[in-house]
Amino acid sequence: MNNSFLWGGATASYQCEGAWNEDDKVDSMWDAYLHEKGLENGDVASDFYHRYKEDIRMMKEGGQNSFRFSLSWPRIILDKEGTVNPKGLQFYHDLIDECLRQGIEPFVTIYHWDLPQYLEAEGGWQNRATCDAFMHYARVVMKEFDGKITYWTTFNEPRWFIFNGYFIGNYPPECHSAQMTVKGAWHVLLAHAMAVQAFREEGIQGKIGIVHSYTPVDGVDDRPETLKAMRYADNYCNNWVLDTAAKGEIPQDMLDKLSAEGIDLSFMNEADLQIIRNNHVDFLGLNYYSRTLVKPYTEGETTLIVNNTGKKGKGTSKTIVKNWFEQVQDPDSEYTEWDTEIYPKGLYDGLIRAWERYHLPIFITENGIGCYEDVSVDCVQDDWRISYMNDHINAIMNAMDDGGDVRGYFAWSSFDLYSWKNGCEKRYGLVAVDFENGLCRRPKKSYYWFKDVIESKGERVERRKL
């Protein structure tokens, strides 16, 4: 690992900032949804809005040289007319300046799921006007922070928030519609390309990319029908985001299959297609937690279940896409309480595939493991997290040894935070946050291990071939 390699942690505005109604911020769709449902919410979260100096200091003391965070759209743009909130901009100026003062490279995500509620009320990502609103928002923040930011990304995990919101239905707006899913996905990819276009038009310094929830696809065997299912699954999981962002090419076989199954694609007009074709990213951000293991589709209706219970075997995750593929569990693998497979080889395989397919620089923009933890102790002894991170950083180093151009690793997450529908009990942080006792911060054992790894430029990682 050279001196320019980025080592850090990652967060998201809604999941950590709190201050949900301070300094003229307006409601996000998540504010409205969680309040209406009476669910655990991010009103306070980790209170990063008021404690960012402390948190950045701890990053610096932990040897980290970069910090990935997102901007809050409803903190910055107050209404559908595009009115800018100077207090929102000032907060991020202060945050970015503190990062730079501490020698921490800001790695900025423009959108991490907190759509302003005033846009959701107008149809959200079903509405083409949201693309124009996003372009305006992106242009405002890129011009405002130009010269302070080297690495920009447009969206965090388009697949995850679109599929969960419109297909699986466990995120707002809780829909179960293939048609709405495809249309929402299209508008997000268009909004992404429009933001890249604005980045180029304004001559913004630095580089721009996208962050994808990367789940490399494996098959249970190499029969022709399995290879076909793998292609369907790869389109479903990865290619519609990465091919489009990196090459401006929406997978034609996926469009053909969608059309054959009755999905109306008439909203994909030629003028918008041209914007997508002409605006490619400079790098890829890949969030890796697990692979997708598939077999050919056999029977039954589309079934999409995400385990938000944190109880293994209760609400077990399941994915069947009718006439496409079925996801299966490997009986030889270990799984978390939330049914996430622990499979570092998938990261190695995925990095090699992404590098060979796109030949773009890659950052691992999220990687980590969520656990139940007792944070009342002086130092959480999270050896399971250390083992997990060691094996996944080892996978990255193996991929680099074999030619992959990987330029950074961001642990999810910098500190414990609100984990969407999983609440605050699912802890990912390198630093413990005691939500029951004044939000006190205490570094975990993994924080000190990660510091040693960074200071050794990766030499402290236990190496092995996967």
XYZ file of C-alpha atoms in Angstrom:
466
model
C 0.000 0.000 0.000
C 1.487 3.359 -0.987
C 1.215 6.655 0.866
C -1.674 7.842 -1.319
C -3.925 4.897 -0.385
C -6.999 6.152 1.469
C -7.761 4.539 4.814
C -10.857 5.646 6.669
C -14.380 5.089 7.835
C -17.734 5.837 6.224
C -21.017 7.311 7.443
C -24.265 8.754 6.047
C -25.946 12.016 6.985
C -29.277 10.629 8.193
C -27.615 7.757 10.049
C -25.269 9.880 12.151
C -26.009 13.610 12.146
C -29.192 13.893 14.185
C -30.279 17.559 14.463
C -33.190 16.542 12.259
C -34.995 19.892 12.512
C -32.197 22.313 13.390
C -30.824 25.275 11.429
C -33.761 25.380 9.019
C -33.381 21.814 7.791
C -36.607 20.479 6.278
C -37.984 16.945 6.516
C -36.479 14.078 4.544
C -38.599 11.161 3.372
C -37.065 9.138 6.210
C -38.085 11.723 8.807
C -41.662 11.617 7.556
C -41.797 7.836 7.166
C -40.299 6.894 10.543
C -42.280 9.500 12.449
C -45.523 8.415 10.794
C -44.802 4.742 11.514
C -43.670 5.402 15.080
C -40.408 3.521 14.435
C -36.958 4.043 15.898
C -35.512 6.988 14.022
C -32.440 9.114 13.423
C -33.676 12.295 15.098
C -30.572 12.251 17.303
C -28.633 9.272 15.893
C -24.948 9.685 16.843
C -25.341 13.476 17.188
C -22.504 13.963 14.726
C -23.949 17.395 13.857
C -22.810 18.671 17.241
C -19.873 16.320 17.862
C -18.115 16.240 14.498
C -14.913 17.809 15.853
C -14.597 15.081 18.467
C -15.272 12.373 15.901
C -12.792 13.738 13.373
C -10.174 14.067 16.093
C -10.675 10.374 16.896
C -10.268 9.507 13.227
C -6.986 11.408 13.168
C -5.801 9.735 16.364
C -6.731 6.406 14.802
C -4.346 7.014 11.903
C -7.091 7.470 9.316
C -6.348 9.783 6.394
C -9.811 9.964 4.837
C -13.462 10.202 5.863
C -16.413 9.279 3.674
C -19.619 11.140 4.535
C -22.745 12.306 2.764
C -24.408 15.667 2.429
C -28.026 16.040 3.506
C -30.161 17.294 0.605
C -32.988 18.566 2.906
C -30.403 20.408 5.000
C -29.195 22.299 1.927
C -32.177 22.780 -0.444
C -35.311 23.930 1.339
C -38.068 23.555 -1.252
C -38.884 22.333 -4.742
C -38.099 25.809 -6.067
C -34.461 25.148 -5.140
C -33.992 27.693 -2.324
C -30.549 27.248 -0.752
C -30.128 27.119 3.036
C -26.935 29.005 3.993
C -26.927 27.385 7.451
C -26.799 23.941 5.874
C -23.925 24.926 3.606
C -22.067 26.444 6.559
C -22.255 23.210 8.534
C -20.589 21.289 5.723
C -17.987 24.039 5.226
C -17.150 23.708 8.905
C -17.049 19.908 8.678
C -14.875 19.876 5.566
C -12.536 22.525 6.977
C -12.121 20.487 10.162
C -11.273 17.401 8.103
C -8.661 19.324 6.133
C -7.227 20.861 9.298
C -6.753 17.372 10.734
C -5.205 16.012 7.523
C -8.302 13.966 6.675
C -9.288 13.723 2.986
C -13.059 14.357 2.627
C -14.707 11.750 0.380
C -18.167 13.143 -0.320
C -21.424 11.418 -1.268
C -24.042 13.820 -2.615
C -27.040 11.532 -1.991
C -27.306 8.816 0.646
C -31.064 8.132 0.614
C -32.488 11.167 2.449
C -34.688 12.570 -0.300
C -36.462 15.779 0.756
C -40.059 15.000 1.683
C -41.308 17.848 -0.535
C -39.982 15.835 -3.534
C -41.285 12.507 -2.249
C -44.720 14.149 -2.014
C -44.450 14.882 -5.755
C -43.682 11.260 -6.635
C -40.051 10.968 -5.594
C -37.950 8.896 -7.965
C -41.023 8.132 -10.101
C -41.004 11.776 -11.187
C -38.628 13.013 -13.915
C -38.623 16.410 -12.175
C -36.642 14.857 -9.308
C -33.741 14.410 -11.744
C -33.733 18.132 -12.487
C -33.951 18.893 -8.756
C -30.988 16.605 -8.090
C -28.940 18.260 -10.828
C -29.636 21.655 -9.262
C -28.694 20.382 -5.797
C -25.530 18.723 -7.115
C -24.513 21.849 -8.978
C -25.006 23.974 -5.837
C -22.827 21.790 -3.613
C -20.144 21.106 -6.208
C -19.676 24.827 -6.878
C -19.885 25.670 -3.161
C -17.177 23.206 -2.105
C -15.078 23.273 -5.278
C -11.388 23.126 -4.438
C -11.942 21.526 -1.043
C -13.081 18.114 -2.287
C -11.054 15.737 -4.455
C -13.451 12.783 -4.499
C -17.154 13.229 -5.252
C -19.744 10.496 -5.642
C -23.273 11.123 -6.852
C -25.321 8.321 -5.270
C -24.840 5.726 -2.585
C -26.221 2.320 -3.592
C -28.937 3.042 -6.169
C -29.896 -0.627 -6.194
C -30.437 -0.803 -2.472
C -32.691 2.196 -1.928
C -34.648 1.718 -5.156
C -35.215 -2.027 -4.718
C -36.062 -1.716 -1.025
C -38.371 1.211 -1.624
C -40.200 0.089 -4.748
C -39.740 -3.697 -5.062
C -39.146 -5.284 -1.647
C -41.174 -2.614 0.136
C -39.396 -2.462 3.489
C -38.143 1.116 2.922
C -40.197 4.177 2.069
C -42.338 4.516 0.026
C -43.117 0.808 0.701
C -44.144 -0.220 -2.809
C -44.130 -3.660 -4.449
C -44.029 -2.858 -8.146
C -41.625 -4.049 -10.825
C -42.770 -1.205 -13.070
C -42.083 1.427 -10.415
C -38.738 -0.192 -9.613
C -37.545 0.017 -13.194
C -38.776 3.579 -13.620
C -37.212 4.689 -10.324
C -33.930 3.019 -11.251
C -33.944 4.786 -14.599
C -34.495 8.186 -13.029
C -31.680 7.659 -10.529
C -29.243 6.690 -13.279
C -30.357 9.686 -15.323
C -29.973 12.007 -12.320
C -26.498 10.560 -11.759
C -25.497 11.255 -15.378
C -26.953 14.776 -15.190
C -24.839 15.465 -12.105
C -21.721 14.184 -13.894
C -22.622 16.481 -16.783
C -22.892 19.420 -14.373
C -19.535 18.476 -12.826
C -17.888 18.637 -16.262
C -19.727 21.804 -17.347
C -18.737 23.703 -14.206
C -15.105 22.574 -14.452
C -15.169 21.260 -10.883
C -11.793 20.174 -9.532
C -11.265 16.548 -8.583
C -12.903 13.299 -9.687
C -16.484 12.055 -9.715
C -17.822 8.523 -9.308
C -20.737 6.487 -8.023
C -21.051 4.080 -5.076
C -22.635 0.696 -5.743
C -23.796 -2.055 -3.389
C -21.583 -4.628 -5.070
C -22.549 -8.260 -4.777
C -20.511 -10.433 -7.156
C -22.543 -13.326 -8.540
C -21.537 -16.997 -8.309
C -23.431 -20.036 -9.509
C -24.040 -23.389 -7.842
C -22.542 -25.162 -10.882
C -21.483 -24.430 -14.450
C -24.447 -25.841 -16.358
C -25.724 -23.609 -19.213
C -28.975 -22.880 -17.356
C -26.996 -21.816 -14.292
C -24.778 -19.522 -16.355
C -27.934 -17.960 -17.788
C -29.326 -17.430 -14.276
C -26.013 -15.876 -13.250
C -26.253 -13.383 -16.114
C -29.798 -12.458 -15.092
C -28.653 -12.078 -11.477
C -25.628 -9.990 -12.472
C -27.870 -7.644 -14.438
C -30.290 -7.474 -11.506
C -27.578 -6.928 -8.876
C -24.783 -5.063 -10.605
C -24.684 -4.387 -14.319
C -27.557 -1.918 -14.587
C -25.653 0.412 -12.244
C -22.014 -0.240 -13.128
C -22.301 -0.699 -16.913
C -24.422 2.438 -17.122
C -22.217 4.609 -14.903
C -18.868 3.354 -16.212
C -19.643 2.869 -19.903
C -22.966 4.571 -20.574
C -24.410 1.220 -21.635
C -27.604 -0.176 -20.118
C -27.494 -3.991 -20.541
C -29.568 -4.654 -23.669
C -30.445 -8.228 -22.732
C -31.890 -6.927 -19.458
C -34.002 -4.346 -21.283
C -35.203 -7.009 -23.728
C -36.246 -9.311 -20.900
C -38.015 -6.533 -19.009
C -39.893 -5.535 -22.131
C -40.842 -9.160 -22.864
C -42.247 -9.418 -19.336
C -44.533 -6.439 -19.863
C -42.513 -3.595 -18.332
C -43.275 -0.300 -20.065
C -39.960 1.319 -21.030
C -41.429 4.229 -22.957
C -40.076 6.704 -20.392
C -36.550 5.975 -21.665
C -36.455 8.704 -24.293
C -33.555 9.283 -26.661
C -32.541 12.681 -25.272
C -32.108 11.255 -21.769
C -30.358 8.168 -23.112
C -27.843 10.474 -24.766
C -27.075 12.149 -21.419
C -26.356 8.727 -19.923
C -24.205 7.635 -22.862
C -22.062 10.764 -22.719
C -21.336 11.096 -18.995
C -19.124 8.430 -17.451
C -17.496 8.231 -14.037
C -13.816 8.656 -13.199
C -13.793 5.895 -10.572
C -16.012 3.304 -8.909
C -16.935 3.085 -5.251
C -17.860 -0.473 -4.313
C -19.589 -1.353 -1.044
C -18.970 -5.026 -0.333
C -20.667 -7.110 2.331
C -21.389 -10.408 0.585
C -21.713 -12.177 -2.753
C -24.878 -13.535 -4.395
C -24.958 -17.314 -4.939
C -27.650 -18.388 -7.413
C -29.294 -21.342 -9.081
C -31.709 -21.389 -12.030
C -35.271 -20.320 -11.333
C -37.534 -23.306 -10.652
C -41.028 -22.243 -9.609
C -43.108 -19.801 -7.591
C -43.724 -16.087 -7.541
C -41.112 -13.410 -6.984
C -40.194 -13.460 -3.295
C -38.077 -10.737 -1.736
C -37.433 -10.842 1.996
C -34.790 -8.879 3.922
C -34.007 -9.945 7.482
C -34.166 -6.804 9.628
C -34.855 -8.802 12.801
C -31.268 -9.593 13.779
C -32.445 -13.092 14.692
C -30.907 -15.752 12.498
C -33.629 -17.915 11.009
C -36.377 -15.379 11.815
C -37.479 -13.410 8.763
C -34.678 -15.116 6.870
C -33.559 -13.246 3.773
C -34.760 -14.762 0.525
C -34.587 -13.651 -3.093
C -36.476 -15.325 -5.924
C -37.035 -13.340 -9.104
C -39.559 -15.210 -11.208
C -38.123 -16.479 -14.498
C -34.730 -14.936 -13.635
C -32.930 -16.713 -10.786
C -33.090 -17.931 -7.182
C -30.573 -16.953 -4.539
C -29.373 -19.763 -2.274
C -27.271 -20.034 0.861
C -23.997 -21.919 0.894
C -24.271 -24.505 3.698
C -20.519 -24.269 4.250
C -20.521 -20.512 4.866
C -20.879 -18.514 8.072
C -23.705 -15.974 8.323
C -24.378 -13.002 10.586
C -27.518 -12.640 12.704
C -28.952 -10.650 9.795
C -28.285 -13.454 7.274
C -25.316 -11.780 5.609
C -22.793 -14.319 4.347
C -19.214 -13.768 5.498
C -17.269 -14.490 2.331
C -14.072 -12.465 1.755
C -13.217 -14.422 -1.392
C -16.212 -12.727 -2.985
C -14.472 -9.386 -2.556
C -11.333 -10.663 -4.281
C -13.346 -12.184 -7.127
C -15.482 -9.073 -7.484
C -12.521 -6.710 -7.580
C -10.821 -8.704 -10.309
C -14.053 -8.846 -12.327
C -14.749 -5.123 -11.923
C -11.185 -4.171 -12.843
C -11.142 -6.392 -15.927
C -14.572 -5.167 -17.029
C -14.189 -1.414 -16.483
C -10.491 -0.571 -16.022
C -11.356 2.242 -13.651
C -9.797 3.019 -10.253
C -11.759 1.367 -7.434
C -12.366 2.373 -3.831
C -13.917 -0.008 -1.330
C -16.285 2.601 0.012
C -17.916 0.351 2.624
C -17.020 -2.934 4.262
C -17.866 -4.091 7.751
C -19.873 -6.365 9.999
C -22.898 -5.529 12.135
C -23.110 -7.123 15.573
C -24.867 -6.892 18.897
C -22.393 -5.427 21.398
C -22.308 -4.387 25.033
C -20.809 -0.902 24.864
C -20.965 -0.192 28.607
C -17.457 -1.646 28.976
C -14.308 0.466 28.713
C -13.286 -1.147 25.414
C -15.379 -3.513 23.311
C -13.260 -6.577 22.508
C -14.582 -6.989 18.957
C -12.197 -9.671 17.752
C -14.867 -10.853 15.283
C -14.696 -7.458 13.562
C -10.915 -7.554 13.480
C -11.024 -11.011 11.890
C -13.599 -9.833 9.355
C -11.669 -6.701 8.414
C -8.359 -8.566 8.252
C -9.741 -11.133 5.822
C -11.372 -8.525 3.594
C -8.338 -6.209 3.518
C -6.289 -9.307 2.703
C -8.672 -9.950 -0.220
C -8.093 -6.389 -1.446
C -4.326 -6.773 -1.198
C -4.489 -10.062 -3.119
C -6.534 -8.344 -5.841
C -3.962 -5.541 -6.010
C -1.181 -8.104 -6.256
C -3.041 -9.563 -9.246
C -3.390 -6.243 -11.047
C -6.506 -4.616 -9.635
C -6.292 -0.836 -9.188
C -7.702 -0.330 -5.682
C -7.026 3.039 -4.072
C -8.821 3.062 -0.747
C -10.663 1.176 1.984
C -13.428 2.636 4.138
C -14.687 0.661 7.097
C -18.405 0.839 7.704
C -18.593 2.595 9.960
C -16.477 5.268 11.610
C -18.553 4.965 14.781
C -21.818 3.311 15.808
C -24.833 4.896 14.147
C -28.471 4.421 13.272
C -28.809 1.452 10.903
C -32.077 2.253 9.112
C -34.779 -0.370 9.814
C -32.293 -2.250 12.032
C -32.169 0.643 14.511
C -29.143 1.303 16.709
C -28.689 -2.212 18.106
C -26.919 -3.346 14.943
C -23.473 -1.901 15.555
C -20.837 -1.471 12.861
C -18.574 1.181 14.369
C -14.863 1.229 15.075
C -15.854 3.533 17.916
C -18.652 2.586 20.315
C -21.430 5.111 20.872
C -23.376 4.579 24.082
C -26.843 5.652 22.965
C -28.216 5.097 26.474
C -25.643 7.210 28.311
C -25.024 10.584 26.776
C -23.693 9.266 23.438
C -20.283 8.715 25.010
C -17.623 7.605 22.503
C -15.162 4.798 23.296
C -12.801 3.267 20.729
C -13.194 -0.477 20.279
C -10.334 -2.936 19.964
C -10.821 -2.847 16.169
C -10.098 0.908 16.164
C -6.609 0.293 17.555
C -6.052 -2.704 15.272
C -7.022 -0.594 12.251
C -4.607 2.127 13.382
C -1.779 -0.411 13.441
C -2.724 -1.663 9.971
C -2.729 1.868 8.571
C 0.571 2.817 10.173
C 2.145 -0.362 8.787
C 0.702 0.366 5.288
C -1.070 -2.961 5.462
C 1.886 -4.989 6.679
C 0.034 -5.908 9.880
C -2.662 -7.720 7.887
C -2.427 -11.472 8.133
C -1.973 -12.539 4.530
C -3.231 -15.696 2.846
C -4.394 -16.762 -0.584
C -8.169 -17.148 -0.957
